[in-house]
Amino acid sequence: MGYVEGLKCRECGRQYNVEPIYVCEFCFGPLEVIYNYEKIKKVISKKKIENRDETLWRYKELLPIDGPPQAGLYSGFTPLVKAENLAKVLGVKELYIKDDTVVHPTFSFKDRVVAVALTKAKEFGFDTVACASTGNLAHSVSAQGAKAGFKRFIFIPATLEASKIVSSLVFEPHLIAVDGNYDEVNRLCSEIANQYRWAFVNINIRPFYAEGSKTIGFEIAEQLGWKAPDNVVVPCASGSLLTKIWKAFKELKEVGIIKSANTKIFAAQAKGCNPIVTAIKNDTDVIRPVKPDTVAKSLAIGNPADGYYAYKAVKESGGYGEDVTDDEIVEGMKLLARTEGIFAETAGGVTVATTKKLIEQGYIGKNEVTVICVTGNGLKTKEAFDGRMSEPIYIKPNIEAFEKTLKRLKILK
Ligand SMILES: *Cc1c(COP(=O)(O)O)cnc(C)c1O
Ligand SMILES: [Zn+2]
């Protein structure tokens, strides 16, 4: 039913059948889903897509599933907000926020990848799903896995934000908090994945899972009137999302839906975890692992699986990368809130603050069309504001107390 031709090694090009596998047996390169674009070109059209439900499944021909969607039925098609107030502050003409803080059932873009991963896990016949997570993936697999009727093993670093732990636990998965950072959690999960026949969404299901990220790119193009923007700024953890947004624009061109795909791709990271941006700045495709230390915990992957490919996508597209301090991240969250009324998590602060730098440095032009990907909701990371937020104004319940406040604020004389 679907249009997938198989899996292909990104390094040596060897092809494999569609199975829950993720590395090449010969060279250990990562496997990628390949499609029959000739066939897709014949069946897909703008009109057809536009007439479908406003979910990520409206692009199903370009997603790696065979039958109907079986998870995340209401995910995707998040707003593309024209950010006129923020544009004014940053001194550019046309700026958009791709707002993945809303619409999704668990309020982050991870609902896109999980929708595809769990559907594929069903197609493969798994009864148990699992993941290694920096927080949002845990939340999404816990929730969507509950609805889809999977047993769930969720592995997180024990130091995750309280709200991300609670928002996973409420769905009653087996939540395993590991005494270690994400990279250690992930290494443990790779070992477990070898021994248990579970669908690890970001390990043995990774080639399929990662394809879900393309839907941000598809939506951006559609919401701009079927045009790819000049620039996209993307937060990076493993680097997968960045590579897939780039792939999305190229695919739309390949199947004849958009005319050109010359988007420059920009990587955004925290200074406390910047292996991809460091490689971009040093102009080397060798990604040096780091030990993460940042408030942007959802991006805290020190040894990024797709770092090399993210580097290549940025370079080939003519983009660049920047990194920002924890203070700049929190300032970015506040700036977005105060100008556009959007409460983003720390990753959104990273992307907004990075965009500001890229504009100041001239990497992003003032007259170009730029999209900032804001990938998760701020209620999940309120710890970032500890000691960095103003207090409410406390008063007694009488009008005199209130008017005294107005005077103090110099609103009343
Ligand atoms: C996971 C995540 C990302 C980036 O994911 P990649 O691993 O680079 O694909 C970005 N933002 C948020 C909020 C995330 O949870
Ligand atoms: Zn290979």
Coordinates of C-alpha atoms and ligand atoms in Angstrom, one line a residue:
M1 CA 0.0 0.0 0.0
G2 CA 2.7 2.5 0.9
Y3 CA 5.5 3.9 -1.3
V4 CA 8.5 2.7 0.6
E5 CA 11.1 0.8 -1.4
G6 CA 13.2 -0.3 1.5
L7 CA 16.0 0.9 3.8
K8 CA 19.3 2.1 2.5
C9 CA 22.7 2.6 4.2
R10 CA 23.5 6.3 4.3
E11 CA 27.2 5.4 3.9
C12 CA 27.7 2.4 1.6
G13 CA 24.3 2.5 -0.1
R14 CA 23.4 -1.2 0.6
Q15 CA 19.7 -1.8 0.6
Y16 CA 17.6 -3.7 3.1
N17 CA 14.0 -4.9 3.3
V18 CA 11.7 -3.0 5.6
E19 CA 12.4 -4.4 9.1
P20 CA 13.0 -3.1 12.6
I21 CA 16.7 -2.5 12.0
Y22 CA 18.8 0.6 12.0
V23 CA 22.4 0.0 11.2
C24 CA 24.1 -1.4 8.1
E25 CA 25.6 -4.9 8.8
F26 CA 28.6 -4.1 6.6
C27 CA 29.7 -0.6 7.5
F28 CA 27.6 0.2 10.6
G29 CA 26.2 3.3 8.8
P30 CA 22.7 4.4 9.7
L31 CA 19.8 3.2 7.6
E32 CA 17.4 5.6 5.9
V33 CA 13.9 4.9 4.5
I34 CA 13.8 5.3 0.7
Y35 CA 10.6 5.9 -1.4
N36 CA 9.5 5.5 -4.9
Y37 CA 9.2 9.2 -5.8
E38 CA 8.0 8.5 -9.3
K39 CA 5.0 6.7 -8.0
I40 CA 4.3 9.3 -5.4
K41 CA 4.5 12.0 -8.0
K42 CA 1.7 10.4 -9.9
V43 CA -0.7 10.2 -6.9
I44 CA 0.0 13.3 -4.8
S45 CA -1.1 16.9 -5.4
K46 CA -1.5 20.1 -3.5
K47 CA -5.3 19.9 -3.9
K48 CA -5.4 16.4 -2.6
I49 CA -3.4 17.3 0.5
E50 CA -5.3 20.5 1.2
N51 CA -8.6 18.5 1.2
R52 CA -7.4 16.2 4.0
D53 CA -7.7 16.5 7.8
E54 CA -5.4 19.0 9.3
T55 CA -3.0 16.5 10.9
L56 CA 0.4 15.3 10.0
W57 CA -1.1 12.3 8.2
R58 CA -2.2 14.6 5.3
Y59 CA 1.3 13.8 3.9
K60 CA 1.0 10.1 4.3
E61 CA 2.4 9.2 0.9
L62 CA 5.8 10.6 2.1
L63 CA 5.7 8.7 5.5
P64 CA 6.9 5.1 6.0
I65 CA 3.7 3.3 6.8
D66 CA 1.8 0.7 4.8
G67 CA -1.7 0.8 6.3
P68 CA -3.8 3.5 8.1
P69 CA -2.3 5.5 11.0
Q70 CA -2.6 3.7 14.3
A71 CA -1.3 6.4 16.7
G72 CA -1.2 10.2 17.0
L73 CA -4.3 10.6 14.9
Y74 CA -4.7 14.2 15.9
S75 CA -1.0 15.3 15.9
G76 CA 0.5 17.9 13.6
F77 CA -0.6 20.8 11.5
T78 CA 0.5 23.3 14.2
P79 CA 0.2 27.0 13.5
L80 CA 2.8 29.0 11.5
V81 CA 2.6 32.2 13.4
K82 CA 3.5 35.4 11.6
A83 CA 5.7 37.0 14.2
E84 CA 5.4 40.6 13.4
N85 CA 6.2 41.9 16.9
L86 CA 9.3 39.7 17.2
A87 CA 10.4 40.6 13.7
K88 CA 10.3 44.3 14.6
V89 CA 12.5 43.7 17.7
L90 CA 15.0 41.6 15.7
G91 CA 15.0 44.0 12.7
V92 CA 13.8 41.7 10.0
K93 CA 10.9 42.0 7.6
E94 CA 9.3 38.5 7.5
L95 CA 9.6 36.1 10.4
Y96 CA 7.5 33.1 11.4
I97 CA 7.3 30.9 14.4
K98 CA 6.4 27.2 13.6
D99 CA 4.6 26.7 16.9
D100 CA 4.8 23.1 18.1
T101 CA 4.0 24.2 21.7
V102 CA 0.3 23.7 20.9
V103 CA -2.0 21.3 19.1
H104 CA 0.0 18.1 19.8
P105 CA -1.4 15.8 22.6
T106 CA 1.8 16.2 24.6
F107 CA 2.8 19.7 23.5
S108 CA 6.1 19.0 21.7
F109 CA 7.1 18.0 18.2
K110 CA 8.0 14.6 19.5
D111 CA 4.3 13.7 18.9
R112 CA 5.1 13.7 15.2
V113 CA 7.9 11.1 15.4
V114 CA 6.0 9.0 17.9
A115 CA 2.9 8.9 15.8
V116 CA 4.9 7.4 12.9
A117 CA 7.0 5.1 15.2
L118 CA 4.1 3.6 17.0
T119 CA 2.1 3.0 13.8
K120 CA 5.2 1.2 12.4
A121 CA 5.6 -0.7 15.7
K122 CA 2.0 -2.0 15.2
E123 CA 2.7 -2.9 11.6
F124 CA 5.7 -4.9 12.8
G125 CA 3.6 -6.7 15.4
F126 CA 5.4 -5.4 18.6
D127 CA 3.4 -5.4 21.9
T128 CA 6.0 -3.4 23.8
V129 CA 7.5 0.0 23.0
A130 CA 10.4 1.7 24.7
C131 CA 12.7 4.8 24.3
A132 CA 15.7 6.6 25.7
S133 CA 14.6 10.2 26.3
T134 CA 15.6 13.7 27.2
G135 CA 12.0 14.3 28.4
N136 CA 9.6 15.0 25.6
L137 CA 10.0 11.6 24.0
A138 CA 9.2 10.0 27.3
H139 CA 6.1 12.1 27.6
S140 CA 4.9 11.3 24.1
V141 CA 5.6 7.6 24.1
S142 CA 4.0 7.3 27.5
A143 CA 0.8 9.0 26.3
Q144 CA 0.4 7.8 22.8
G145 CA 1.6 4.3 23.8
A146 CA -1.2 4.1 26.4
K147 CA -3.9 5.0 23.8
A148 CA -2.5 2.5 21.3
G149 CA -2.4 -0.2 23.9
F150 CA 1.3 -0.9 24.2
K151 CA 3.3 -2.0 27.2
R152 CA 5.9 0.8 27.7
F153 CA 9.4 1.0 29.1
I154 CA 10.6 4.6 29.3
F155 CA 14.3 5.3 30.1
I156 CA 15.2 8.9 31.3
P157 CA 18.2 10.5 33.0
A158 CA 17.2 10.8 36.7
T159 CA 17.9 14.5 36.8
L160 CA 15.1 15.4 34.4
E161 CA 12.7 18.3 35.1
A162 CA 9.9 17.4 37.6
S163 CA 7.1 18.3 35.2
K164 CA 8.5 16.0 32.5
I165 CA 8.6 13.2 35.0
V166 CA 5.1 13.8 36.2
S167 CA 3.7 14.2 32.7
S168 CA 5.1 10.8 31.8
L169 CA 4.2 9.0 35.0
V170 CA 0.5 9.9 34.8
F171 CA 0.2 7.5 31.9
E172 CA 1.6 4.7 34.0
P173 CA 4.4 3.4 31.9
H174 CA 7.4 1.6 33.4
L175 CA 9.4 4.7 34.0
I176 CA 13.1 3.9 34.6
A177 CA 15.1 6.8 35.9
V178 CA 18.8 6.1 35.2
D179 CA 21.6 7.5 37.3
G180 CA 23.5 9.0 34.3
N181 CA 23.2 11.5 31.5
Y182 CA 21.2 10.9 28.3
D183 CA 24.2 9.5 26.4
E184 CA 24.6 6.8 29.2
V185 CA 20.9 6.1 29.1
N186 CA 21.0 5.7 25.4
R187 CA 24.0 3.3 25.6
L188 CA 22.2 1.2 28.1
C189 CA 19.1 1.1 25.9
S190 CA 21.1 -0.1 22.9
E191 CA 22.2 -3.0 24.9
I192 CA 18.7 -3.7 26.1
A193 CA 17.4 -3.4 22.5
N194 CA 19.7 -6.2 21.5
Q195 CA 18.3 -8.6 24.1
Y196 CA 14.5 -7.9 24.2
R197 CA 12.1 -7.9 21.2
W198 CA 10.8 -4.4 21.9
A199 CA 10.2 -1.5 19.6
F200 CA 12.7 1.1 20.8
V201 CA 11.3 4.1 18.9
N202 CA 14.7 5.9 18.7
I203 CA 16.8 2.8 18.3
N204 CA 15.6 -0.1 16.2
I205 CA 12.6 1.9 14.9
R206 CA 14.7 5.0 14.4
P207 CA 14.7 5.0 10.6
F208 CA 10.9 5.2 10.6
Y209 CA 10.5 7.3 13.7
A210 CA 12.8 10.0 12.3
E211 CA 10.8 10.4 9.1
G212 CA 8.0 11.8 11.2
S213 CA 10.1 15.0 11.7
K214 CA 9.7 15.8 8.0
T215 CA 6.1 16.8 8.6
I216 CA 7.3 20.1 10.2
G217 CA 9.0 20.9 6.9
F218 CA 6.0 19.8 4.8
E219 CA 3.7 22.0 6.9
I220 CA 6.0 25.1 6.8
A221 CA 6.0 24.9 3.0
E222 CA 2.3 24.4 2.7
Q223 CA 1.5 27.2 5.2
L224 CA 3.8 29.6 3.3
G225 CA 1.6 28.9 0.2
W226 CA 3.6 25.9 -1.1
K227 CA 7.0 27.6 -0.9
A228 CA 10.1 26.8 1.0
P229 CA 11.4 29.7 3.1
D230 CA 14.8 31.3 2.7
N231 CA 15.9 30.2 6.2
V232 CA 14.9 27.8 8.9
V233 CA 16.4 27.8 12.4
V234 CA 16.3 24.4 14.1
P235 CA 17.1 23.3 17.6
C236 CA 19.4 20.3 17.7
A237 CA 19.7 17.4 20.1
S238 CA 20.6 14.3 18.1
G239 CA 20.5 16.4 14.9
S240 CA 17.7 14.3 13.4
L241 CA 15.0 17.0 13.2
L242 CA 17.4 19.3 11.3
T243 CA 18.3 16.7 8.7
K244 CA 14.6 15.8 8.2
I245 CA 13.4 19.4 7.7
W246 CA 16.0 19.7 4.9
K247 CA 14.9 16.4 3.4
A248 CA 11.2 17.5 3.5
F249 CA 11.8 20.5 1.3
K250 CA 13.9 18.4 -1.1
E251 CA 11.2 15.8 -1.3
L252 CA 8.4 18.3 -2.0
K253 CA 10.5 19.5 -4.9
E254 CA 11.2 16.0 -6.1
V255 CA 7.5 15.1 -6.3
G256 CA 6.7 18.4 -8.0
I257 CA 4.8 20.1 -5.3
I258 CA 7.2 23.1 -4.8
K259 CA 9.3 24.7 -7.4
S260 CA 12.6 25.2 -5.5
A261 CA 14.2 24.1 -2.3
N262 CA 17.0 26.5 -1.6
T263 CA 16.4 26.9 2.1
K264 CA 19.4 27.6 4.3
I265 CA 19.3 25.5 7.4
F266 CA 20.6 26.9 10.7
A267 CA 21.5 24.8 13.8
A268 CA 20.7 26.1 17.3
Q269 CA 22.3 24.7 20.4
A270 CA 23.0 25.6 24.0
K271 CA 26.6 26.5 24.8
G272 CA 26.4 23.9 27.5
C273 CA 25.8 21.2 24.9
N274 CA 27.1 22.3 21.4
P275 CA 28.8 19.5 19.6
I276 CA 27.0 20.1 16.3
V277 CA 27.4 23.9 16.3
T278 CA 31.1 23.6 17.3
A279 CA 31.7 21.4 14.2
I280 CA 29.9 23.9 12.0
K281 CA 32.0 26.8 13.4
N282 CA 35.3 24.9 13.1
D283 CA 34.3 23.6 9.6
T284 CA 35.0 20.0 10.5
D285 CA 32.7 17.0 10.0
V286 CA 34.2 15.3 13.1
I287 CA 31.7 15.7 15.9
R288 CA 33.5 15.8 19.3
P289 CA 31.2 14.5 22.1
V290 CA 30.7 16.8 25.1
K291 CA 29.4 16.4 28.6
P292 CA 26.1 18.4 28.7
D293 CA 25.5 21.1 31.2
T294 CA 22.6 23.3 30.3
V295 CA 19.0 24.3 31.3
A296 CA 18.0 23.1 27.8
K297 CA 17.7 19.5 29.0
S298 CA 15.6 18.4 26.0
L299 CA 18.6 19.2 23.8
A300 CA 21.2 17.7 26.1
I301 CA 22.7 15.0 23.9
G302 CA 26.5 15.2 24.1
N303 CA 27.1 12.5 21.5
P304 CA 24.5 13.2 18.8
A305 CA 23.6 10.2 16.6
D306 CA 22.9 12.4 13.5
G307 CA 25.5 15.1 14.3
Y308 CA 27.6 14.4 11.2
Y309 CA 24.5 14.5 8.9
A310 CA 23.2 17.6 10.6
Y311 CA 26.6 19.2 9.9
K312 CA 26.5 18.2 6.3
A313 CA 22.9 19.5 5.8
V314 CA 23.8 22.9 7.3
K315 CA 26.9 23.2 5.1
E316 CA 25.3 22.0 1.9
S317 CA 22.4 24.3 2.4
G318 CA 24.6 27.3 2.9
G319 CA 23.4 27.8 6.5
Y320 CA 25.4 28.1 9.8
G321 CA 25.0 27.5 13.5
E322 CA 25.2 29.4 16.8
D323 CA 25.1 28.6 20.4
V324 CA 23.7 30.5 23.4
T325 CA 24.2 30.6 27.2
D326 CA 21.6 29.6 29.8
D327 CA 20.9 33.3 30.5
E328 CA 20.4 33.9 26.8
I329 CA 18.1 30.9 26.6
V330 CA 15.9 32.2 29.4
E331 CA 16.0 35.7 27.8
G332 CA 14.9 34.1 24.5
M333 CA 11.9 32.4 26.2
K334 CA 10.9 35.7 27.7
L335 CA 11.4 37.6 24.5
L336 CA 9.1 35.2 22.6
A337 CA 6.5 35.3 25.4
R338 CA 6.5 39.1 25.6
T339 CA 6.4 39.7 21.8
E340 CA 4.3 36.8 20.4
G341 CA 2.4 35.5 23.5
I342 CA 4.0 32.0 23.1
F343 CA 5.3 30.1 26.1
A344 CA 8.1 27.9 24.8
E345 CA 10.3 25.5 26.7
T346 CA 14.0 26.0 26.9
A347 CA 14.6 24.5 23.4
G348 CA 12.5 27.4 22.1
G349 CA 14.6 29.8 24.0
V350 CA 17.6 28.3 22.4
T351 CA 16.2 28.8 18.9
V352 CA 14.9 32.3 19.4
A353 CA 18.2 33.5 21.1
T354 CA 20.2 31.8 18.3
T355 CA 18.1 33.5 15.6
K356 CA 18.8 36.9 17.2
K357 CA 22.5 36.2 17.0
L358 CA 22.4 35.0 13.4
I359 CA 20.5 38.1 12.4
E360 CA 23.0 40.4 14.3
Q361 CA 25.9 38.6 12.6
G362 CA 24.3 38.9 9.1
Y363 CA 23.9 35.2 8.4
I364 CA 20.2 35.8 8.2
G365 CA 19.2 38.6 5.9
K366 CA 16.8 41.4 6.9
N367 CA 14.7 41.0 3.8
E368 CA 14.6 37.2 3.7
V369 CA 11.7 34.8 4.9
T370 CA 12.8 33.1 8.1
V371 CA 11.1 30.4 10.1
I372 CA 12.0 29.6 13.7
C373 CA 11.1 26.1 14.9
V374 CA 9.7 26.3 18.4
T375 CA 9.4 22.7 19.4
G376 CA 8.0 22.3 22.9
N377 CA 5.8 24.0 25.5
G378 CA 7.1 26.1 28.4
L379 CA 5.0 24.5 31.1
K380 CA 7.3 21.5 30.9
T381 CA 10.4 23.4 31.9
K382 CA 9.5 26.0 34.4
E383 CA 12.6 25.1 36.5
A384 CA 14.6 27.2 34.0
F385 CA 13.0 30.3 35.5
D386 CA 14.1 29.5 39.1
G387 CA 15.7 32.7 40.4
R388 CA 15.3 34.3 36.9
M389 CA 11.6 35.4 37.1
S390 CA 10.0 38.5 38.6
E391 CA 7.5 38.0 41.4
P392 CA 3.7 38.7 41.4
I393 CA 2.6 41.9 43.2
Y394 CA 1.2 40.7 46.5
I395 CA -1.6 43.0 48.0
K396 CA -4.3 42.9 50.8
P397 CA -7.9 42.5 49.5
N398 CA -8.8 46.2 49.5
I399 CA -9.0 49.0 47.0
E400 CA -6.6 51.2 48.9
A401 CA -3.9 48.6 48.7
F402 CA -4.5 48.3 45.0
E403 CA -4.4 52.0 44.4
K404 CA -1.1 52.2 46.3
T405 CA 0.2 49.7 43.9
L406 CA -0.9 51.7 40.9
K407 CA 0.9 54.7 42.4
R408 CA 4.0 52.7 42.9
L409 CA 3.8 51.6 39.3
K410 CA 3.4 55.3 38.4
I411 CA 0.1 54.5 36.6
L412 CA -1.8 56.7 39.2
K413 CA -0.4 59.9 40.5
Ligands
LIG1 C1 14.0 16.1 20.9 C2 13.8 17.6 20.7 C3 14.5 18.4 19.8 C4 15.5 17.9 18.8 O1 15.5 16.6 18.4 P1 16.6 15.9 17.5 O2 17.2 14.8 18.4 O3 17.7 16.8 17.2 O4 15.9 15.4 16.4 C5 14.2 19.7 19.7 N1 13.3 20.3 20.5 C6 12.7 19.6 21.5 C7 11.7 20.3 22.4 C8 12.9 18.2 21.6 O5 12.3 17.5 22.6
ZN2 ZN 26.7 0.4 4.9

